[in-house]
C-alpha cells in the first residue's frame, strides 16, 4: 500500500502475480478507489 505522502506498507506477499492482482481487484471492489492511498503490486527484491 502506498500513501499519498509516499510512505509504503506491505500488506501481503504473493508468489503468483495473478493471485496478487486478483487480491487487489477484490480490495478495490469492496472498498472502492480511495484518493489517499494506492494498492501496488510489484516484484520483491531478491538479495
XYZ file of N, CA and C in Angstrom:
141
model
N 0.850 -1.145 0.000
C 0.000 0.000 0.000
C 0.906 1.220 0.000
N 0.582 2.198 -0.828
C 1.353 3.436 -0.864
C 0.419 4.589 -0.528
N 0.817 5.366 0.474
C 0.030 6.510 0.913
C 0.386 7.747 0.101
N -0.464 8.745 0.165
C -0.254 9.964 -0.621
C 1.028 10.698 -0.232
N 1.527 10.491 0.991
C 2.768 11.155 1.404
C 4.014 10.374 0.983
N 3.820 9.239 0.268
C 4.944 8.467 -0.253
C 5.360 7.288 0.607
N 4.866 7.205 1.835
C 5.217 6.060 2.671
C 4.518 4.803 2.162
N 5.137 3.667 2.421
C 4.602 2.396 1.935
C 4.483 1.396 3.071
N 3.568 0.450 2.902
C 3.357 -0.620 3.869
C 3.045 -1.900 3.091
N 3.722 -2.983 3.429
C 3.460 -4.269 2.780
C 2.291 -4.926 3.496
N 1.246 -5.265 2.740
C 0.087 -5.925 3.321
C 0.212 -7.435 3.255
N 0.681 -7.925 2.135
C 0.768 -9.363 1.921
C 1.784 -9.635 0.822
N 2.452 -10.773 0.891
C 3.428 -11.172 -0.120
C 2.872 -12.393 -0.854
N 2.885 -12.332 -2.181
C 2.393 -13.419 -3.024
C 3.514 -13.936 -3.907
N 3.453 -15.200 -4.266
C 4.404 -15.782 -5.214
C 3.884 -15.691 -6.641
N 2.580 -15.584 -6.794
C 1.942 -15.599 -8.110
C 1.361 -14.218 -8.418
N 1.765 -13.634 -9.534
C 1.310 -12.300 -9.923
C -0.203 -12.244 -10.096
N -0.785 -13.246 -10.738
C -2.240 -13.250 -10.969
C -3.013 -13.257 -9.660
N -2.550 -14.019 -8.693
C -3.211 -14.071 -7.386
C -3.119 -12.705 -6.711
N -1.965 -12.065 -6.798
C -1.785 -10.737 -6.205
C -2.710 -9.713 -6.859
N -2.786 -9.732 -8.176
C -3.658 -8.788 -8.879
C -5.124 -9.031 -8.547
N -5.523 -10.293 -8.424
C -6.901 -10.602 -8.043
C -7.215 -10.098 -6.643
N -6.249 -10.196 -5.747
C -6.436 -9.692 -4.388
C -6.667 -8.184 -4.396
N -5.854 -7.460 -5.148
C -6.016 -6.005 -5.247
C -7.366 -5.664 -5.880
N -7.757 -6.395 -6.901
C -9.068 -6.170 -7.524
C -10.197 -6.353 -6.519
N -10.096 -7.387 -5.677
C -11.132 -7.618 -4.661
C -11.175 -6.493 -3.640
N -10.004 -5.996 -3.237
C -9.965 -4.878 -2.278
C -10.660 -3.661 -2.879
N -10.326 -3.313 -4.116
C -10.958 -2.162 -4.759
C -12.457 -2.378 -4.939
N -12.878 -3.600 -5.244
C -14.303 -3.886 -5.427
C -15.071 -3.713 -4.116
N -14.450 -4.080 -3.006
C -15.111 -3.978 -1.708
C -15.024 -2.577 -1.118
N -13.876 -1.936 -1.254
C -13.617 -0.674 -0.563
C -13.713 0.550 -1.465
N -13.789 0.343 -2.770
C -13.789 1.470 -3.694
C -12.366 1.934 -3.971
N -12.251 3.061 -4.633
C -10.950 3.607 -5.015
C -10.650 4.845 -4.174
N -9.921 4.683 -3.058
C -9.631 5.815 -2.184
C -8.657 6.795 -2.838
N -8.773 8.046 -2.473
C -7.909 9.085 -3.039
C -6.585 9.214 -2.284
N -6.512 8.725 -1.046
C -5.342 8.963 -0.206
C -4.346 7.805 -0.175
N -4.630 6.706 -0.892
C -3.679 5.598 -0.927
C -3.870 4.782 -2.193
N -2.882 3.943 -2.478
C -2.943 3.078 -3.661
C -2.403 1.707 -3.286
N -3.029 0.682 -3.819
C -2.530 -0.677 -3.653
C -1.657 -0.979 -4.860
N -0.417 -1.407 -4.596
C 0.531 -1.645 -5.682
C 0.990 -3.094 -5.660
N 1.204 -3.635 -6.839
C 1.772 -4.979 -6.974
C 3.093 -4.811 -7.700
N 4.149 -5.319 -7.086
C 5.462 -5.235 -7.712
C 6.316 -6.410 -7.256
N 7.358 -6.727 -8.005
C 8.207 -7.857 -7.621
C 8.983 -7.556 -6.341
N 9.318 -8.602 -5.617
C 10.115 -8.430 -4.407
C 11.581 -8.278 -4.777
N 12.336 -7.715 -3.879
C 13.783 -7.594 -4.071
C 14.427 -8.904 -3.640
N 15.272 -9.450 -4.471
C 15.997 -10.664 -4.099
C 17.426 -10.294 -3.776
N 17.886 -10.770 -2.648
C 19.240 -10.443 -2.202
C 20.078 -11.684 -2.178
